[in-house]
mmCIF file of C-alpha atoms in Angstrom:
data_model
loop_
_atom_site.group_PDB
_atom_site.id
_atom_site.type_symbol
_atom_site.label_atom_id
_atom_site.label_comp_id
_atom_site.label_asym_id
_atom_site.label_seq_id
_atom_site.Cartn_x
_atom_site.Cartn_y
_atom_site.Cartn_z
ATOM 1 C CA ASN O 988 0.000 0.000 0.000
ATOM 2 C CA ALA O 989 1.708 3.150 -1.182
ATOM 3 C CA GLY O 990 1.886 5.980 1.292
ATOM 4 C CA VAL O 991 0.835 9.557 0.776
ATOM 5 C CA MET O 992 2.461 10.913 -2.371
ATOM 6 C CA GLN O 993 3.349 14.504 -3.078
ATOM 7 C CA ASN O 994 4.836 16.139 -6.131
ATOM 8 C CA PRO O 995 6.905 17.889 -6.951
ATOM 9 C CA ARG O 996 9.314 17.336 -4.073
ATOM 10 C CA HIS O 997 11.081 20.608 -4.800
ATOM 11 C CA LEU O 998 9.635 23.609 -6.591
ATOM 12 C CA VAL O 999 11.330 26.891 -7.435
ATOM 13 C CA ARG O 1000 9.254 29.849 -8.500
ATOM 14 C CA ARG O 1001 9.993 33.481 -9.160
ATOM 15 C CA ARG O 1002 7.995 36.129 -7.369
ATOM 16 C CA GLY O 1003 4.638 36.604 -9.049
ATOM 17 C CA GLN O 1004 4.442 33.126 -10.549
ATOM 18 C CA GLU O 1005 1.966 30.434 -9.597
ATOM 19 C CA ALA O 1006 2.797 27.320 -7.614
ATOM 20 C CA ARG O 1007 0.766 24.104 -7.837
ATOM 21 C CA LEU O 1008 1.369 21.398 -5.281
ATOM 22 C CA ARG O 1009 -0.169 17.957 -5.658
ATOM 23 C CA CYS O 1010 -1.088 15.344 -3.097
ATOM 24 C CA SER O 1011 -2.336 11.816 -3.636
ATOM 25 C CA PRO O 1012 -3.677 10.316 -0.399
ATOM 26 C CA MET O 1013 -3.118 6.759 0.680
ATOM 27 C CA LYS O 1014 -5.340 4.243 -1.061
ATOM 28 C CA GLY O 1015 -8.747 4.212 0.572
ATOM 29 C CA HIS O 1016 -8.237 7.564 2.297
ATOM 30 C CA SER O 1017 -10.790 10.237 1.522
ATOM 31 C CA HIS O 1018 -9.656 13.030 3.836
ATOM 32 C CA VAL O 1019 -6.776 15.320 2.974
ATOM 33 C CA TYR O 1020 -5.082 17.981 5.090
ATOM 34 C CA TRP O 1021 -2.496 20.562 4.064
ATOM 35 C CA TYR O 1022 0.098 22.011 6.440
ATOM 36 C CA ARG O 1023 2.857 24.565 6.041
ATOM 37 C CA GLN O 1024 6.157 24.303 7.866
ATOM 38 C CA LEU O 1025 8.543 27.219 8.055
ATOM 39 C CA PRO O 1026 12.216 26.579 8.883
ATOM 40 C CA GLU O 1027 12.672 25.486 12.499
ATOM 41 C CA GLU O 1028 8.967 25.793 13.202
ATOM 42 C CA GLY O 1029 6.082 23.458 13.719
ATOM 43 C CA LEU O 1030 3.397 22.478 11.266
ATOM 44 C CA LYS O 1031 0.636 24.992 10.720
ATOM 45 C CA PHE O 1032 -2.744 23.702 9.608
ATOM 46 C CA MET O 1033 -4.019 25.255 6.403
ATOM 47 C CA VAL O 1034 -7.015 23.349 5.035
ATOM 48 C CA TYR O 1035 -8.968 20.106 5.431
ATOM 49 C CA LEU O 1036 -10.766 18.611 2.443
ATOM 50 C CA GLN O 1037 -12.877 15.636 1.581
ATOM 51 C CA LYS O 1038 -13.676 14.624 -1.969
ATOM 52 C CA GLU O 1039 -15.173 17.686 -3.709
ATOM 53 C CA ASN O 1040 -15.632 19.525 -0.400
ATOM 54 C CA ILE O 1041 -13.632 21.959 1.694
ATOM 55 C CA ILE O 1042 -14.415 21.125 5.298
ATOM 56 C CA ASP O 1043 -12.188 23.589 7.158
ATOM 57 C CA GLU O 1044 -10.034 26.291 5.578
ATOM 58 C CA SER O 1045 -9.543 28.361 8.698
ATOM 59 C CA GLY O 1046 -5.746 28.168 8.450
ATOM 60 C CA MET O 1047 -5.434 29.236 4.856
ATOM 61 C CA PRO O 1048 -4.675 32.850 3.879
ATOM 62 C CA LYS O 1049 -7.713 34.476 2.334
ATOM 63 C CA GLU O 1050 -5.845 35.743 -0.698
ATOM 64 C CA ARG O 1051 -3.725 33.935 -3.287
ATOM 65 C CA PHE O 1052 -4.197 30.479 -1.736
ATOM 66 C CA SER O 1053 -6.760 27.899 -2.806
ATOM 67 C CA ALA O 1054 -7.188 24.153 -2.486
ATOM 68 C CA GLU O 1055 -9.283 21.482 -4.105
ATOM 69 C CA PHE O 1056 -9.790 17.736 -3.917
ATOM 70 C CA PRO O 1057 -11.712 16.671 -7.017
ATOM 71 C CA LYS O 1058 -13.685 13.483 -7.394
ATOM 72 C CA GLU O 1059 -10.896 12.108 -9.555
ATOM 73 C CA GLY O 1060 -7.230 12.887 -9.193
ATOM 74 C CA PRO O 1061 -5.018 14.379 -6.522
ATOM 75 C CA SER O 1062 -5.662 17.227 -4.158
ATOM 76 C CA ILE O 1063 -4.076 20.470 -5.325
ATOM 77 C CA LEU O 1064 -2.855 23.414 -3.281
ATOM 78 C CA ARG O 1065 -2.513 26.451 -5.485
ATOM 79 C CA ILE O 1066 -0.595 29.597 -4.603
ATOM 80 C CA GLN O 1067 -0.989 32.495 -6.978
ATOM 81 C CA GLN O 1068 1.464 35.388 -7.339
ATOM 82 C CA VAL O 1069 3.961 33.840 -4.946
ATOM 83 C CA VAL O 1070 6.055 36.021 -2.640
ATOM 84 C CA ARG O 1071 9.279 35.205 -0.795
ATOM 85 C CA GLY O 1072 7.321 34.647 2.409
ATOM 86 C CA ASP O 1073 5.608 31.665 0.783
ATOM 87 C CA SER O 1074 8.914 29.760 0.805
ATOM 88 C CA ALA O 1075 8.325 26.785 3.080
ATOM 89 C CA ALA O 1076 7.754 23.056 3.150
ATOM 90 C CA TYR O 1077 4.162 22.124 2.413
ATOM 91 C CA PHE O 1078 3.007 18.805 3.775
ATOM 92 C CA CYS O 1079 -0.100 16.890 2.901
ATOM 93 C CA ALA O 1080 -1.631 14.274 5.200
ATOM 94 C CA SER O 1081 -4.507 11.867 4.757
ATOM 95 C CA SER O 1082 -6.818 9.768 6.886
ATOM 96 C CA PRO O 1083 -9.371 7.081 6.056
ATOM 97 C CA PRO O 1084 -13.116 7.740 6.309
ATOM 98 C CA GLY O 1085 -13.585 5.735 9.453
ATOM 99 C CA LEU O 1086 -10.824 7.546 11.304
ATOM 100 C CA ALA O 1087 -11.693 11.101 10.294
ATOM 101 C CA LEU O 1088 -12.964 11.868 13.740
ATOM 102 C CA THR O 1089 -10.102 10.250 15.608
ATOM 103 C CA GLY O 1090 -7.434 12.505 14.210
ATOM 104 C CA GLU O 1091 -4.960 9.915 12.893
ATOM 105 C CA GLN O 1092 -3.162 11.419 9.932
ATOM 106 C CA TYR O 1093 -0.355 10.085 7.770
ATOM 107 C CA PHE O 1094 1.985 12.529 6.116
ATOM 108 C CA GLY O 1095 3.487 12.725 2.665
ATOM 109 C CA PRO O 1096 7.142 13.623 2.012
ATOM 110 C CA GLY O 1097 6.371 17.285 1.461
ATOM 111 C CA THR O 1098 7.003 19.838 -1.281
ATOM 112 C CA ARG O 1099 9.732 22.340 -0.596
ATOM 113 C CA LEU O 1100 8.814 25.606 -2.266
ATOM 114 C CA THR O 1101 11.480 28.219 -2.834
ATOM 115 C CA VAL O 1102 10.497 31.634 -4.138
ATOM 116 C CA THR O 1103 13.338 33.601 -5.665
ATOM 117 C CA GLY E 178 -8.886 27.925 18.945
ATOM 118 C CA GLU E 179 -6.479 25.379 20.339
ATOM 119 C CA ASN E 180 -2.994 26.420 21.461
ATOM 120 C CA VAL E 181 -0.260 23.857 22.101
ATOM 121 C CA GLU E 182 2.931 24.744 23.946
ATOM 122 C CA GLN E 183 5.919 22.377 23.825
ATOM 123 C CA HIS E 184 9.060 22.281 25.983
ATOM 124 C CA PRO E 185 11.974 22.136 25.795
ATOM 125 C CA SER E 186 12.830 23.404 22.328
ATOM 126 C CA THR E 187 16.109 21.478 22.396
ATOM 127 C CA LEU E 188 17.179 18.493 24.469
ATOM 128 C CA SER E 189 20.591 16.851 24.569
ATOM 129 C CA VAL E 190 21.080 13.514 26.311
ATOM 130 C CA GLN E 191 23.679 10.790 26.445
ATOM 131 C CA GLU E 192 22.947 7.458 24.846
ATOM 132 C CA GLY E 193 21.091 5.254 27.301
ATOM 133 C CA ASP E 194 19.562 8.145 29.244
ATOM 134 C CA SER E 195 15.859 8.945 29.275
ATOM 135 C CA ALA E 196 14.300 11.907 27.497
ATOM 136 C CA VAL E 197 11.071 13.667 28.438
ATOM 137 C CA ILE E 198 9.212 16.195 26.299
ATOM 138 C CA LYS E 199 6.212 18.054 27.681
ATOM 139 C CA CYS E 200 3.229 19.725 26.053
ATOM 140 C CA THR E 201 0.290 21.722 27.323
ATOM 141 C CA TYR E 202 -2.928 22.480 25.495
ATOM 142 C CA SER E 203 -5.673 25.026 25.980
ATOM 143 C CA ASP E 204 -8.895 23.511 24.585
ATOM 144 C CA SER E 205 -10.548 21.231 27.132
ATOM 145 C CA ALA E 206 -12.499 19.614 24.267
ATOM 146 C CA SER E 207 -9.297 18.142 22.798
ATOM 147 C CA ASN E 208 -9.367 14.368 23.016
ATOM 148 C CA TYR E 209 -6.635 13.069 20.721
ATOM 149 C CA PHE E 210 -2.917 13.636 21.280
ATOM 150 C CA PRO E 211 -0.394 12.234 18.777
ATOM 151 C CA TRP E 212 3.366 12.520 18.742
ATOM 152 C CA TYR E 213 5.325 12.778 15.506
ATOM 153 C CA LYS E 214 9.019 12.267 14.827
ATOM 154 C CA GLN E 215 10.605 14.188 11.972
ATOM 155 C CA GLU E 216 14.120 13.506 10.790
ATOM 156 C CA LEU E 217 15.931 16.175 8.822
ATOM 157 C CA GLY E 218 14.335 16.651 5.414
ATOM 158 C CA LYS E 219 11.841 13.860 5.984
ATOM 159 C CA ARG E 220 8.127 13.609 6.591
ATOM 160 C CA PRO E 221 6.630 13.654 10.103
ATOM 161 C CA GLN E 222 5.954 10.099 11.236
ATOM 162 C CA LEU E 223 3.394 9.137 13.830
ATOM 163 C CA ILE E 224 5.188 7.303 16.641
ATOM 164 C CA ILE E 225 2.556 7.083 19.359
ATOM 165 C CA ASP E 226 -0.772 8.625 20.266
ATOM 166 C CA ILE E 227 -3.144 8.735 23.207
ATOM 167 C CA ARG E 228 -6.825 9.461 23.573
ATOM 168 C CA SER E 229 -8.555 11.177 26.433
ATOM 169 C CA ASN E 230 -10.053 8.021 27.879
ATOM 170 C CA VAL E 231 -6.640 6.710 28.996
ATOM 171 C CA GLY E 232 -3.899 8.189 31.131
ATOM 172 C CA GLU E 233 -0.880 6.339 29.809
ATOM 173 C CA LYS E 234 0.190 4.319 26.802
ATOM 174 C CA LYS E 235 3.436 2.479 26.190
ATOM 175 C CA ASP E 236 5.107 1.041 23.111
ATOM 176 C CA GLN E 237 8.528 -0.515 23.790
ATOM 177 C CA ARG E 238 10.867 2.357 24.720
ATOM 178 C CA ILE E 239 8.268 5.065 24.127
ATOM 179 C CA ALA E 240 5.476 6.071 26.482
ATOM 180 C CA VAL E 241 3.007 8.923 26.592
ATOM 181 C CA THR E 242 1.124 10.202 29.642
ATOM 182 C CA LEU E 243 -1.929 12.450 29.700
ATOM 183 C CA ASN E 244 -3.288 14.599 32.520
ATOM 184 C CA LYS E 245 -6.632 15.978 31.350
ATOM 185 C CA THR E 246 -7.217 17.973 34.506
ATOM 186 C CA ALA E 247 -3.985 19.877 34.087
ATOM 187 C CA LYS E 248 -4.221 19.789 30.268
ATOM 188 C CA HIS E 249 -0.762 18.470 29.696
ATOM 189 C CA PHE E 250 0.768 15.392 28.117
ATOM 190 C CA SER E 251 4.308 14.102 27.891
ATOM 191 C CA LEU E 252 6.482 11.850 25.751
ATOM 192 C CA HIS E 253 8.975 9.610 27.513
ATOM 193 C CA ILE E 254 11.782 7.837 25.661
ATOM 194 C CA THR E 255 13.869 5.390 27.680
ATOM 195 C CA GLU E 256 17.271 3.944 26.814
ATOM 196 C CA THR E 257 17.793 6.542 24.116
ATOM 197 C CA GLN E 258 19.820 5.661 21.033
ATOM 198 C CA PRO E 259 21.545 7.912 18.476
ATOM 199 C CA GLU E 260 18.855 7.032 15.926
ATOM 200 C CA ASP E 261 16.292 8.666 18.240
ATOM 201 C CA SER E 262 17.861 12.013 17.306
ATOM 202 C CA ALA E 263 15.192 14.023 15.461
ATOM 203 C CA VAL E 264 12.618 16.740 15.976
ATOM 204 C CA TYR E 265 9.580 15.597 17.933
ATOM 205 C CA PHE E 266 6.210 17.317 17.642
ATOM 206 C CA CYS E 267 3.220 16.973 19.910
ATOM 207 C CA ALA E 268 -0.274 17.797 18.667
ATOM 208 C CA ALA E 269 -3.837 18.010 19.908
ATOM 209 C CA SER E 270 -7.177 17.584 18.205
ATOM 210 C CA SER E 271 -10.750 17.962 19.380
ATOM 211 C CA GLY E 272 -11.991 15.177 17.166
ATOM 212 C CA TYR E 273 -12.987 16.915 13.975
ATOM 213 C CA SER E 274 -9.528 16.174 12.685
ATOM 214 C CA THR E 275 -7.750 19.510 12.756
ATOM 215 C CA LEU E 276 -4.431 18.926 14.495
ATOM 216 C CA THR E 277 -2.717 21.809 16.274
ATOM 217 C CA PHE E 278 1.012 21.197 16.614
ATOM 218 C CA GLY E 279 3.574 22.337 19.123
ATOM 219 C CA LYS E 280 6.703 24.029 17.817
ATOM 220 C CA GLY E 281 8.832 20.941 18.193
ATOM 221 C CA THR E 282 11.708 19.649 20.310
ATOM 222 C CA MET E 283 15.052 18.881 18.739
ATOM 223 C CA LEU E 284 16.403 15.802 20.509
ATOM 224 C CA LEU E 285 20.096 15.045 20.189
ATOM 225 C CA VAL E 286 21.353 11.738 21.535
ATOM 226 C CA SER E 287 25.127 11.616 21.843
ATOM 227 C CA PRO E 288 26.943 8.264 21.677
#
């Protein structure tokens, strides 16, 4: 059973460009979470999605950031008009339907975004 | 919202010693408390978790304790080994799946 997959692993963007980060949850998992980790800091919750639904986006900046988890395909975190402050590691986690309320989440390897 | 404080930020021990990392949380509705280990450049990995209906859980050299009255929980690692060196994160959730993480503890185990 493959784990949570994320791509790309490293992404370099110039200021003003768009960044698209992809996350494929573990097989059978229908809940996806995105976190941002700044250097030497903890993980900050951004958004929680189920298939075709955003459940909680309280941690996501109101502007430039969006997320989706379509019926088919991976979840995508999109950052428009990136700025240097967006440079961070972005982690995706997933959990199966039956465990959504217990909190168990399994993390992907992360995408390290560098904005130049 | 939930706020999780974690101490210490760094911890150095000699191989074979015990290590203890402590966390406090603010939301009394929180009922799930996982601990993650993150090696440099790697993903966070769940190493142990505890739910609010138990006070202690043990898995080989790792144990976690929970005091709901005081709203704090701790990770205990016994007989530490160099491969235990990593950053450890505590987290808390109130059951609708949003985890709030502490800022992490960098554990260094010297041979």
